[in-house]
XYZ file of C-alpha atoms in Angstrom:
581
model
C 84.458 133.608 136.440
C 87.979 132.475 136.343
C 89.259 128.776 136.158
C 90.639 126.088 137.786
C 94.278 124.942 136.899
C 95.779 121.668 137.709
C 98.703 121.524 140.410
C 98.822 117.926 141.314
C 98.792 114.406 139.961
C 96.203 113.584 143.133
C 93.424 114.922 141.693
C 93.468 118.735 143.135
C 92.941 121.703 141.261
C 93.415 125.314 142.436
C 90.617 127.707 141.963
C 91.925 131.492 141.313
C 89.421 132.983 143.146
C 90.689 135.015 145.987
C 87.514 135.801 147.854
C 84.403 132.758 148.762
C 81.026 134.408 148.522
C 78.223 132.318 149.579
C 74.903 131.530 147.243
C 73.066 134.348 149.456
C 75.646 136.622 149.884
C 75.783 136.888 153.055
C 79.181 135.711 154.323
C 82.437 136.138 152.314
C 85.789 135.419 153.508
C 89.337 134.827 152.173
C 90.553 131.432 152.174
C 94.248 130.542 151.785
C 93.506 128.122 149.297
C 90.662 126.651 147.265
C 90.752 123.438 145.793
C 88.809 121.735 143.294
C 89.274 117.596 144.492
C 88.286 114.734 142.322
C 89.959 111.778 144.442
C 89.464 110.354 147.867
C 93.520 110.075 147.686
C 93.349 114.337 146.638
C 91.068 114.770 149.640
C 93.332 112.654 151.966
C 96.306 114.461 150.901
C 95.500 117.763 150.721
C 94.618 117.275 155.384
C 98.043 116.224 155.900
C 99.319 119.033 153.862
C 97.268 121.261 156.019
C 97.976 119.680 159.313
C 102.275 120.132 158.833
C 100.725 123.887 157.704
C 98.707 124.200 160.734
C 95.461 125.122 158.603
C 91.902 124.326 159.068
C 89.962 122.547 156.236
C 86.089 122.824 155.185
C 84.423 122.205 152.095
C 81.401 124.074 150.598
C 79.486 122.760 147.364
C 76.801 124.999 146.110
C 77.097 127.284 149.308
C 73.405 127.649 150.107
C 73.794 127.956 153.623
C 72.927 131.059 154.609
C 74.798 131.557 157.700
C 78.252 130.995 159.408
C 78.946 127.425 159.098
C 81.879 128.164 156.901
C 85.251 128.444 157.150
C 87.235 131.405 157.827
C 90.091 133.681 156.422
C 93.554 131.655 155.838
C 91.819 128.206 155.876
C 91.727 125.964 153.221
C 88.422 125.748 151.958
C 87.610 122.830 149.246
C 85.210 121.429 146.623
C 84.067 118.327 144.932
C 82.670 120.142 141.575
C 83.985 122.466 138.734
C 83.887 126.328 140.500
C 82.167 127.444 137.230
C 79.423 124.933 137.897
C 79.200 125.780 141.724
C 78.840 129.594 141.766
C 78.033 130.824 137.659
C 74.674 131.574 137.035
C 73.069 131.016 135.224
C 73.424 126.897 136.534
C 75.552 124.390 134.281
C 75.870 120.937 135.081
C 79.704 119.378 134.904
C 81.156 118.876 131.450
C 80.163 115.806 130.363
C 83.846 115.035 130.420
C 84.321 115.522 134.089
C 85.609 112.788 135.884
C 85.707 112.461 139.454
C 85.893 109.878 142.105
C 83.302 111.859 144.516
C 80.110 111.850 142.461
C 78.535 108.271 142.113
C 75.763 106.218 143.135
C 75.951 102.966 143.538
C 73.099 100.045 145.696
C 75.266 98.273 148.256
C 73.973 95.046 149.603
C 74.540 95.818 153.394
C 76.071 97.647 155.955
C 78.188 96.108 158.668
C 76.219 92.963 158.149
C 72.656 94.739 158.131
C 70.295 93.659 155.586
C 67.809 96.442 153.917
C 64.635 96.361 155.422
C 61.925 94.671 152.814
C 61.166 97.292 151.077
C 64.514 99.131 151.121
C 67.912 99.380 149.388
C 71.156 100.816 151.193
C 72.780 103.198 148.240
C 75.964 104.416 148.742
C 76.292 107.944 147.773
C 79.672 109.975 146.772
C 79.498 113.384 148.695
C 79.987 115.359 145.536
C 76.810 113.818 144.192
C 73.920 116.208 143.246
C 70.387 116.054 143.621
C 69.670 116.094 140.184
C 72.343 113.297 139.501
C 70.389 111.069 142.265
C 66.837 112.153 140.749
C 67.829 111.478 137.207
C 69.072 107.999 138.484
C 65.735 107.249 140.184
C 64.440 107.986 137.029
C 66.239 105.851 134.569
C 66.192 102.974 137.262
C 62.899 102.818 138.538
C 63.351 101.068 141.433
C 64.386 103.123 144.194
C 63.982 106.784 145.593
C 64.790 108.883 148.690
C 61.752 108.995 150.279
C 61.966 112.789 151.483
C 64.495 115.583 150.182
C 65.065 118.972 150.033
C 63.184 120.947 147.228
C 66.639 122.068 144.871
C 68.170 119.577 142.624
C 71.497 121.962 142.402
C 72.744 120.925 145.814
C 75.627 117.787 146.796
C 74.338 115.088 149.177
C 77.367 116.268 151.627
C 76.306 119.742 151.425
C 72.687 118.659 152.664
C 73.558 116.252 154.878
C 75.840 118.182 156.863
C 73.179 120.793 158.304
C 70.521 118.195 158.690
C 68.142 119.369 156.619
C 64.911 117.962 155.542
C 61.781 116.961 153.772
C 57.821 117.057 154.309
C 55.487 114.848 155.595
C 54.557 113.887 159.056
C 56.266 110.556 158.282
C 59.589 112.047 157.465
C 62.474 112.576 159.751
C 65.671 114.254 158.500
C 68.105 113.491 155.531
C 70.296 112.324 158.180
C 68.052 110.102 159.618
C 68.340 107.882 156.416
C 71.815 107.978 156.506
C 72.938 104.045 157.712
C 77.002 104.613 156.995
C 79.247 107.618 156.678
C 82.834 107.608 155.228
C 85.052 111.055 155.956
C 88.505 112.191 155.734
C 90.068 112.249 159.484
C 92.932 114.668 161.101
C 95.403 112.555 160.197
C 94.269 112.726 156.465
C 93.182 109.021 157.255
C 89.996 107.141 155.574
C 87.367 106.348 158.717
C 83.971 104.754 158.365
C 80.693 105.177 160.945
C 77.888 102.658 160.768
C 76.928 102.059 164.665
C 73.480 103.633 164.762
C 74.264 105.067 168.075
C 77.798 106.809 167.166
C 75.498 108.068 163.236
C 73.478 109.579 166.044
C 76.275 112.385 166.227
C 78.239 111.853 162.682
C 75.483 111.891 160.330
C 74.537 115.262 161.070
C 77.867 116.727 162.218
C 78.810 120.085 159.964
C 82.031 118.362 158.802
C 83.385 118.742 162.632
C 84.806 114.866 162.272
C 86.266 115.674 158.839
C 85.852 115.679 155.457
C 82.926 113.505 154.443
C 82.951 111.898 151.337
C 80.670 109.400 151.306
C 77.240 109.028 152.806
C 75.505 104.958 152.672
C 71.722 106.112 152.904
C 68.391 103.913 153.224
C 66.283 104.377 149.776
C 62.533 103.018 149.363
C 61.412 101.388 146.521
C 60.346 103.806 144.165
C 56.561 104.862 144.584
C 54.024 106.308 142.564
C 52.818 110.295 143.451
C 49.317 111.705 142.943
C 49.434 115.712 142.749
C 46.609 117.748 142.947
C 48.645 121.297 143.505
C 46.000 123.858 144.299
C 44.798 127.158 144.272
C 43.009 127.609 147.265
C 41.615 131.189 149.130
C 44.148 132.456 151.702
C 41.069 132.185 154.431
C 40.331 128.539 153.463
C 43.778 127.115 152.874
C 44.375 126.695 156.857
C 42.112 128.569 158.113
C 42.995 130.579 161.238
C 42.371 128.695 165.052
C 39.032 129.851 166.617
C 39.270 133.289 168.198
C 42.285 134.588 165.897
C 42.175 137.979 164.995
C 43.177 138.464 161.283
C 44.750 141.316 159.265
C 42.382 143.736 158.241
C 42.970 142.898 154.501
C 42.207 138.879 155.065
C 38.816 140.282 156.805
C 37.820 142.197 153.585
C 38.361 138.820 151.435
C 36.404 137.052 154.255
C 33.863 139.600 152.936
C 33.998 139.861 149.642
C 34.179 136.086 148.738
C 30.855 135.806 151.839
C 32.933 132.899 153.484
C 31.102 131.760 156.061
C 31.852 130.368 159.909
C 30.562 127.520 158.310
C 32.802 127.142 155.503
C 35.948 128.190 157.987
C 34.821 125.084 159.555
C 34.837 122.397 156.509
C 38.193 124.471 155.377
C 39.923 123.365 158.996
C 38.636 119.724 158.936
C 39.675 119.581 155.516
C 43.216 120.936 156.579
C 43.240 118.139 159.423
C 42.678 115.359 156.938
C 45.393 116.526 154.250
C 48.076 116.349 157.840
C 46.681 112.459 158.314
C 46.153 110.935 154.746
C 48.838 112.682 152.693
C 52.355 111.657 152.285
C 53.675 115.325 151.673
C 52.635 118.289 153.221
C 53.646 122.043 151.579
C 51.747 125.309 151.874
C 52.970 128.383 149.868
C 51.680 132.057 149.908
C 53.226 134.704 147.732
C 52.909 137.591 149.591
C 49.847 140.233 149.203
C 48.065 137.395 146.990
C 44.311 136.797 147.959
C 44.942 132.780 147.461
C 47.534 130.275 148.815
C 49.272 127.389 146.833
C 48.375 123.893 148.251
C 50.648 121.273 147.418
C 50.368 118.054 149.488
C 49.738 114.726 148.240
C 49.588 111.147 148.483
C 51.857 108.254 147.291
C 49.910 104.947 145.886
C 50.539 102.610 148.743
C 52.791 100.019 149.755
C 51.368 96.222 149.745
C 51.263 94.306 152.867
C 53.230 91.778 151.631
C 56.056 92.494 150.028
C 56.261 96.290 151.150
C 56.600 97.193 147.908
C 54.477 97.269 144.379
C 54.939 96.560 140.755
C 55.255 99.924 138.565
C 52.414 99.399 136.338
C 53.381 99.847 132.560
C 51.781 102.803 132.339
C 53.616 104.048 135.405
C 56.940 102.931 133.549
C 56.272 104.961 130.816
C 55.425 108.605 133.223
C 57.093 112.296 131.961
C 59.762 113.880 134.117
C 57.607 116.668 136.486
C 57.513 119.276 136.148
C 59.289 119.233 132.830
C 61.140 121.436 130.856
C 58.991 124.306 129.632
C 60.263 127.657 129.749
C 57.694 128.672 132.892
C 58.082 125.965 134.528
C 60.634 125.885 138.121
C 61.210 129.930 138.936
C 61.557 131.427 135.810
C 58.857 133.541 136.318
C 60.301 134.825 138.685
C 63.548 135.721 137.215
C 61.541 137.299 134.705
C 60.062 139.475 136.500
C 62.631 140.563 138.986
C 64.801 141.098 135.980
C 62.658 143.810 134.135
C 64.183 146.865 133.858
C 63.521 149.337 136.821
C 62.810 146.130 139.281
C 64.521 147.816 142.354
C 63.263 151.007 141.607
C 59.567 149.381 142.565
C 58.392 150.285 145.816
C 58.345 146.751 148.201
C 55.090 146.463 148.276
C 54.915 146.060 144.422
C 57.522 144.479 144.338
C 56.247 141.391 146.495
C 52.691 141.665 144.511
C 54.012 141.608 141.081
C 56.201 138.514 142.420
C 53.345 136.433 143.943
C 50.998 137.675 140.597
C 53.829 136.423 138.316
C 54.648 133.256 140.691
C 51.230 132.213 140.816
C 50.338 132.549 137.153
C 52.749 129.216 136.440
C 51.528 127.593 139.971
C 49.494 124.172 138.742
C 46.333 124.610 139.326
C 44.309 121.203 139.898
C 40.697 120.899 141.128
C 39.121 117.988 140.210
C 41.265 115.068 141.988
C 40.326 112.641 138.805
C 42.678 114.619 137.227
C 45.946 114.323 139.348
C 49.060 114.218 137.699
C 51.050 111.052 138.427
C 54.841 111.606 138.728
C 57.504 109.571 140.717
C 58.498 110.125 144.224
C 61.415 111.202 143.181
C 60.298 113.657 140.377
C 57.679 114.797 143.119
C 59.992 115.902 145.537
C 61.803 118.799 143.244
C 58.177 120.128 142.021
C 59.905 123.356 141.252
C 63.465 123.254 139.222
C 66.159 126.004 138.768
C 65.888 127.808 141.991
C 70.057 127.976 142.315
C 69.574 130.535 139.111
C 67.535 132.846 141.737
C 69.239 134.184 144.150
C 66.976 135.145 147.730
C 67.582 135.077 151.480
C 65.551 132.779 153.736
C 64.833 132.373 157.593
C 63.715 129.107 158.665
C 62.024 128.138 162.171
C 61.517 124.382 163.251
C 58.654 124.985 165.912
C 57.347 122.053 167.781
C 53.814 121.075 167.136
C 51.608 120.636 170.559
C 49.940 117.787 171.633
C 46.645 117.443 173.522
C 45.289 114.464 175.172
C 47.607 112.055 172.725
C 46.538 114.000 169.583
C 48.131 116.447 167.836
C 47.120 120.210 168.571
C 46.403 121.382 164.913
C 46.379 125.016 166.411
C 49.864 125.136 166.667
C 50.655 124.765 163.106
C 47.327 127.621 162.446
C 49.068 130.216 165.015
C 52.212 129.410 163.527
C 50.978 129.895 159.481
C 48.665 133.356 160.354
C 50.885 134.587 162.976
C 53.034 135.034 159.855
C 50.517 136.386 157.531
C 49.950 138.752 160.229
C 53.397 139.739 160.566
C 53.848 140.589 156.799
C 51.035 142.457 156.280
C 51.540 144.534 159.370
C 54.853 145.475 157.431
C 53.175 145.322 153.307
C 54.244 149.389 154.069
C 57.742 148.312 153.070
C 57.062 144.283 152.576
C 60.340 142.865 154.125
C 59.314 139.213 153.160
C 58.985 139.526 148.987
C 59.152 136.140 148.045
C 56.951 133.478 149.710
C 56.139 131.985 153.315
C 56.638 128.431 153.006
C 55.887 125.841 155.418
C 56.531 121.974 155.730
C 55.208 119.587 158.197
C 57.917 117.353 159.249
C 58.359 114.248 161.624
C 60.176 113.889 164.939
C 64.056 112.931 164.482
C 66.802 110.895 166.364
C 69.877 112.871 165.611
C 71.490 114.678 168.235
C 72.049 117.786 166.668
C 68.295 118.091 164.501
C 66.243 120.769 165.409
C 63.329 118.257 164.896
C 64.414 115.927 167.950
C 61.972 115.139 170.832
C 59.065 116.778 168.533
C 57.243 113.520 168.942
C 53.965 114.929 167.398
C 56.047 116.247 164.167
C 57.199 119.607 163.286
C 55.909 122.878 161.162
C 58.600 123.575 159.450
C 58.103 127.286 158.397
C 60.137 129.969 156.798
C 59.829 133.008 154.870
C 61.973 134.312 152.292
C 62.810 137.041 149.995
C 64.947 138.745 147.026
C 67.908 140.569 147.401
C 66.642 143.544 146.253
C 65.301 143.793 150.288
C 67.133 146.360 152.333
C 69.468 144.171 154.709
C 68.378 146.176 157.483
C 64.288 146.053 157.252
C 64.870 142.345 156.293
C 66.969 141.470 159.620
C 63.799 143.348 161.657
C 61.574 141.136 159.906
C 62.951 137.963 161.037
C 62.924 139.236 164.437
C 59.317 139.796 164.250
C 58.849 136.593 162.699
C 61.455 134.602 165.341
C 59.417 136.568 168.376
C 56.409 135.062 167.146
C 57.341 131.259 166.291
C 59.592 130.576 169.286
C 56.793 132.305 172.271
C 54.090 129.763 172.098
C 55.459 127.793 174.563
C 54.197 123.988 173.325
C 53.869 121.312 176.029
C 54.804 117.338 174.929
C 52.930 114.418 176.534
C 54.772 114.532 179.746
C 53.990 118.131 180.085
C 57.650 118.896 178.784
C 57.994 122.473 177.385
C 59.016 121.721 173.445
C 61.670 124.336 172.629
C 61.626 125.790 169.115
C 64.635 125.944 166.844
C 66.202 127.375 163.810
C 66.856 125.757 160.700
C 71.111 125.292 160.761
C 71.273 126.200 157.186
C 68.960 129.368 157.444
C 69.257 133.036 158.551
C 68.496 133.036 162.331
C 72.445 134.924 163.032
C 72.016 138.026 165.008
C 68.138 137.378 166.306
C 67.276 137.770 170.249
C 65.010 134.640 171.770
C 62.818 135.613 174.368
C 65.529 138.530 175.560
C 68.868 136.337 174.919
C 71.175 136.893 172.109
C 70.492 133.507 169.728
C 73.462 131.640 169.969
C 73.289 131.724 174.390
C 69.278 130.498 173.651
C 70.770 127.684 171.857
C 73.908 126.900 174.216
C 71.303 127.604 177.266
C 67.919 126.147 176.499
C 67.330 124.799 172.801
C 70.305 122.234 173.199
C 71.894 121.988 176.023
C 71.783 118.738 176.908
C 71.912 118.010 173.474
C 75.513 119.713 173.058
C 76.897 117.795 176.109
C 75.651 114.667 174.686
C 77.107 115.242 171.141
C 80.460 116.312 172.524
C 80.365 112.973 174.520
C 79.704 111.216 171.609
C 82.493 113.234 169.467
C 84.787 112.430 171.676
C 84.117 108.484 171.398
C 84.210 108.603 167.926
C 87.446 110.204 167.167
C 89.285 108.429 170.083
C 88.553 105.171 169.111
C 89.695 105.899 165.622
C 93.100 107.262 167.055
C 92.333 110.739 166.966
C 92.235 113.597 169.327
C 89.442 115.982 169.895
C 92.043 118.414 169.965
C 93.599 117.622 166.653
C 90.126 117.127 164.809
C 89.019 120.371 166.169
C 92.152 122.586 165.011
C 91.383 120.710 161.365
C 88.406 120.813 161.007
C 86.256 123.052 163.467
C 84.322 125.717 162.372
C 84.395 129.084 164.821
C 80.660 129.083 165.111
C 79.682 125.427 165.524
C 82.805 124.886 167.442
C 81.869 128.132 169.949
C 78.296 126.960 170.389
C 79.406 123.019 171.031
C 82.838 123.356 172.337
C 82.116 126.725 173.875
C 85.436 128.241 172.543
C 85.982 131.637 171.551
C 89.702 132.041 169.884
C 89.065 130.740 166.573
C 88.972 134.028 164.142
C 85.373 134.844 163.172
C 83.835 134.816 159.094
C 83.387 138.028 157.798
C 80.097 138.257 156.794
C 79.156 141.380 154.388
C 75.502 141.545 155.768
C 74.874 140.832 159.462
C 71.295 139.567 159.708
C-alpha cells in the first residue's frame, strides 16, 4: 500500500495510487488525481482547480458501494481519511495523530431557527466522520444516539448518506431522513448550506450531484436503553411460509424430522406478526444450507410521556460495549474459515455450509427473555463489528410491503423471505449466494430519491450476499433469479396504487432485466419517473438560487450513471468495471 505525500499548504495530500478499486471489487477506474483533504479550504480549492482544468470531482471513503456511482477515468477523485486506513486490510483506524477538519461531532442548538424536538438534539456531523467515531461518542456521552444506522462501523457519514441508505424497524425511515442541514462544496468551489425541509427533500440524499458534501446537521434521540434476545430459531418457525406456499424439498424434510406441526406453523406466524408491531428493530439472518435462522429483533425501554425521554439508570451508566472485543466476536469466524488453506478449492455447496456452520457457532444464542442483554442503542445497532476486514458482494431489493383493508399484508414480507430460500436451494448444486440472506423491515421515507418512498405500510428490506470466491458469472444469474422474484408480486397501496419495488443504490442490481426491461429503463420508466422529474426540478432550484448552473454543477460534479438515469445524458465516459454483474 503506498503513501500519501503532502503537495499543498491547504490541507491536500496526493495518494500514489494509480488505479481506484472499490471495497467489492467490482468497479476500478483511473482517476487523474487522488487526494487525501483535511480542510474545508483543501476541499474548496482543489473544485476551482478542477473547474479552470475542466475535470469532474467525486469523493469515495471506504468505497462500499457496490456499483457505478463513482467517478470515472481522468476525474479527480478525493478523500477525507488516510488511503492506508480506507482500503488496507486488515482495518486501522487514523493515527492518533491525524488531524483533520472533516471528522468531528459536535450538538448544535438549532437549525435555521428550529428548535430540537423534546426529546432530540441536532448534531452536526463532519462528512469524514466514521461510524465508529459517532458510536464511540454515544458511548462516552450518554446522552444521545442515531436512532437507526447501517450495520458497519468502518463507513463516513457522507459515504452513507449519499446513497440513502438505511436502518431497521418499521419506525425508521432513511439516514437521510434525519438529516435537518447539509453543508457541500459548490461548482464554483464555494461553501453552500441546505436546511429548507422541502429543498433536503432532494440534497440530503443526492450522490454528491450538488457537490462535495462536507457536513451533514442530523436529528439524534436521546440515548435509549436496548433489550436483545438474538435467537436461534428453526428455519420453518422463524417466519414461517404464507398459507399454501410450496417449500424446498429440504425445508419439508426438517418439517419432518423436527414433527412441526400446522399448529405450531401457526403460533410461529403470529409470533412473527407481534415481533413486526412491538419491537423497535427488526433483522432476520439465514446462513445458507443451515437448518435454523438467526433472529435478531428487539425492543428499546421506552420513552416517558412527559419529557420524551428517561433517566439512564446507574446501572445502565455503567453497561459493556456490545458485542465486545473477543476474538469471535463481529465476522471473524468467518475470515477464519474462508481463510483455511484449500478454501476455493471447496465445492460451493460446502463452501456456503461450512460458512453458515462456522457463522452460526458465534451467533448469540438467547432463549429465556429474563436473560436479555442490555446494550445502548447505539452499541445495538453495529451487533456485528469488523465486517470492512471481509470482503463479499451483496444485492439488495427494497420491495414494498402490501396492505389489506388498512393493515399490513404480512404475506408480502413471507413470499418475499421463502421465495428466497427457495431460490438458493434450487441452486445449493453450485450455491451462488454463500454468505447469508439478510432482511430488514424498514419504514416509509420522504426523500425524493429513496427507494423506500410512498411504501406507506414500511418496507422488507432484503438482500443476499456472498464471498468472492463465487464465480462472477453464476453469481450475476443468481441475482436475476432473486430480482425476478422480489420485483413480480405486484403490491397494491391503500388507493389501489401498484407499489413498485426498487434496488438498494449502494447494492449490486447493474446489469439485471425487470419484468423484460434492461434495469436502468425500469428505473427511468416506472420505479421513478416522476420521482426523477421532480428531483431535477428541485436540483435546478437549488443550485440557481445559490448562483450556480445546472450545467456547471453537472460537468463538476455528475456522475455518468446517476447523471444518465436523472439527466438522461449519455456522453459522459462510462467506469470500467472489472466484473459486470
Amino acid at each position: 500500500m503506498s503513501h500519501s505525500r503532502r503537495s499543498d499548504s491547504a490541507g491536500v495530500y496526493s495518494a500514489t495510487e494509480p488505479t481506484f478499486s472499490n471495497w467489492g471489487q467490482t468497479v476500478s477506474y483511473d482517476p487523474s488525481y487522488t487526494l487525501v483533504i483535511r480542510s474545508i479550504r483543501g476541499v474548496r480549492e482543489v473544485v476551482k482547480w478542477a473547474a479552470k482544468k475542466g475535470k469532474r470531482v467525486r469523493a469515495a471513503g471506504f468505497r462500499h458501494t457496490w456499483g457505478e456511482l463513482y467517478g470515472a477515468v481522468g476525474d479527480v477523485m478525493i478523500m477525507f481519511l488516510p488511503i492506508e486506513s480506507l482500503t488496507k486490510l486488515p482495518y486501522k483506524q487514523a493515527p492518533a495523530d491525524w488531524k483533520t477538519e472533516l471528522s468531528g461531532i459536535e450538538v448544535v442548538p438549532s437549525v435555521a431557527g428550529r428548535l430540537p424536538p423534546p426529546g432530540h438534539t441536532f448534531c452536526k456531523i463532519m462528512a469524514g466522520t466514521t461510524n465508529d467515531q459517532l458510536r464511540q461518542w454515544s458511548f462516552d456521552n450518554k446522552a444521545w444516539c442515531i436512532p437507526f444506522n447501517v450495520i458497519m462501523v468502518e463507513i463516513t457519514f457522507g459515504g452513507s448518506n449519499a446513497p440513502i441508505c438505511h436502518g431497521s424497524g418499521f419506525g425508521s425511515t432513511t439516514l437521510s431522513d434525519l438529516v435537518v442541514e447539509v453543508t457541500y462544496v459548490d461548482a464554483h468551489g464555494e461553501l453552500q448550506t441546505v436546511n429548507d425541509p422541502d429543498e433536503l427533500r432532494a440534497a440530503s440524499g443526492s450522490f454528491g450531484l450538488f457537490g462535495i458534501v462536507v457536513s451533514i446537521t442530523l436529528r439524534l434521540d436521546a440515548m435509549g436503553v436496548a433489550e436483545l434476545v438474538p435467537v436461534h430459531i428453526s428455519l420453518p418457525l422463524a417466519i414461517p411460509p404464507p398459507k399454501g406456499y410450496t417449500v424446498p424439498a429440504q425445508v419439508q424434510n426438517m418439517i419432518r424430522k423436527s414433527r412441526i406441526t400446522e399448529t405450531q406453523l401457526e403460533k410461529a406466524r403470529e409470533d412473527f406478526i407481534q415481533r413486526c408491531e412491538e419491537d423497535y428493530y427488526l433483522e432476520w439472518f439465514w446462513f445458507p444450507y443451515q437448518e435454523s435462522a438467526w433472529v435478531n429483533t428487539w425492543k428499546m425501554r421506552l420513552q416517558t410521556d412527559i419529557a420524551l425521554e428517561y433517566e439512564l439508570t446507574p446501572e445502565e451508566r455503567n453497561l459493556a460495549p456490545y458485542p465486545g472485543d473477543s476474538w469471535l466476536d463481529g465476522v471473524k469466524s468467518q475470515e477464519i474459515i474462508t481463510s483455511l488453506f484449500l478454501w476455493k478449492d471447496l465445492p460451493g455447496y460446502m463452501q456456503a455450509w461450512l460458512f453458515g456452520v462456522a457463522t452460526m457457532a458465534v451467533m448469540p444464542n438467547i432463549t429465556d427473555p429474563k436473560k436479555a442483554i442490555k446494550a445502548y442503542v447505539s452499541e445495538a445497532l453495529h451487533f456485528r463489528r469488523g465486517i470492512q476486514n471481509f470482503r463479499c458482494w451483496d444485492s439488495e431489493w427494497e420491495v414494498p410491503i402490501a396492505s389489506s383493508q388498512g393493515k399490513r399484508d404480512y404475506t408480502t414480507i413471507q413470499r418475499a423471505w421463502w421465495d428466497a430460500i427457495s431460490a438458493m436451494y434450487s441452486q445449493a448444486h453450485i450455491a451462488p449466494a454463500r454468505v447469508a440472506l439478510e432482511m430488514r423491515l424498514t419504514g416509509d421515507s420522504n426523500v425524493i430519491l429513496a427507494p423506500q418512498r410512498g411504501n406507506a405500510f414500511g418496507t422488507t428490506s432484503i438482500e443476499v450476499l456472498t464471498t468472492l470466491a463465487t464465480p462472477a458469472d453464476e453469481w450475476a444469474a443468481f441475482m436475476q433469479l432473486v430480482a425476478d422474484k422480489w420485483t413480480s408480486y405486484d403490491a397494491q397501496g391503500e388507493d389501489g396504487r401498484t407499489l413498485v419495488p426498487r434496488p438498494h443504490w449502494a447494492k449490486q442490481w447493474s446489469g439485471v432485466l425487470v419484468r423484460g426491461k434492461p434495469v436502468n429503463q425500469y428505473l427511468k420508466e416506472d420505479a421513478y419517473r416522476e420521482a426523477f422529474a421532480e428531483f431535477r426540478s428541485t436540483f435546478e432550484r437549488i443550485v440557481t438560487r445559490r448562483g450556480c448552473s445546472v450545467e456547471e454543477t453537472r460537468a463538476r460534479f455528475a456522475n455518468a450513471l446517476m447523471d444518465d438515469l436523472i439527466f438522461s445524458v449519455v456522453e459522459l465516459r462510462p467506469v470500467r468495471a472489472t466484473l459486470h454483474l
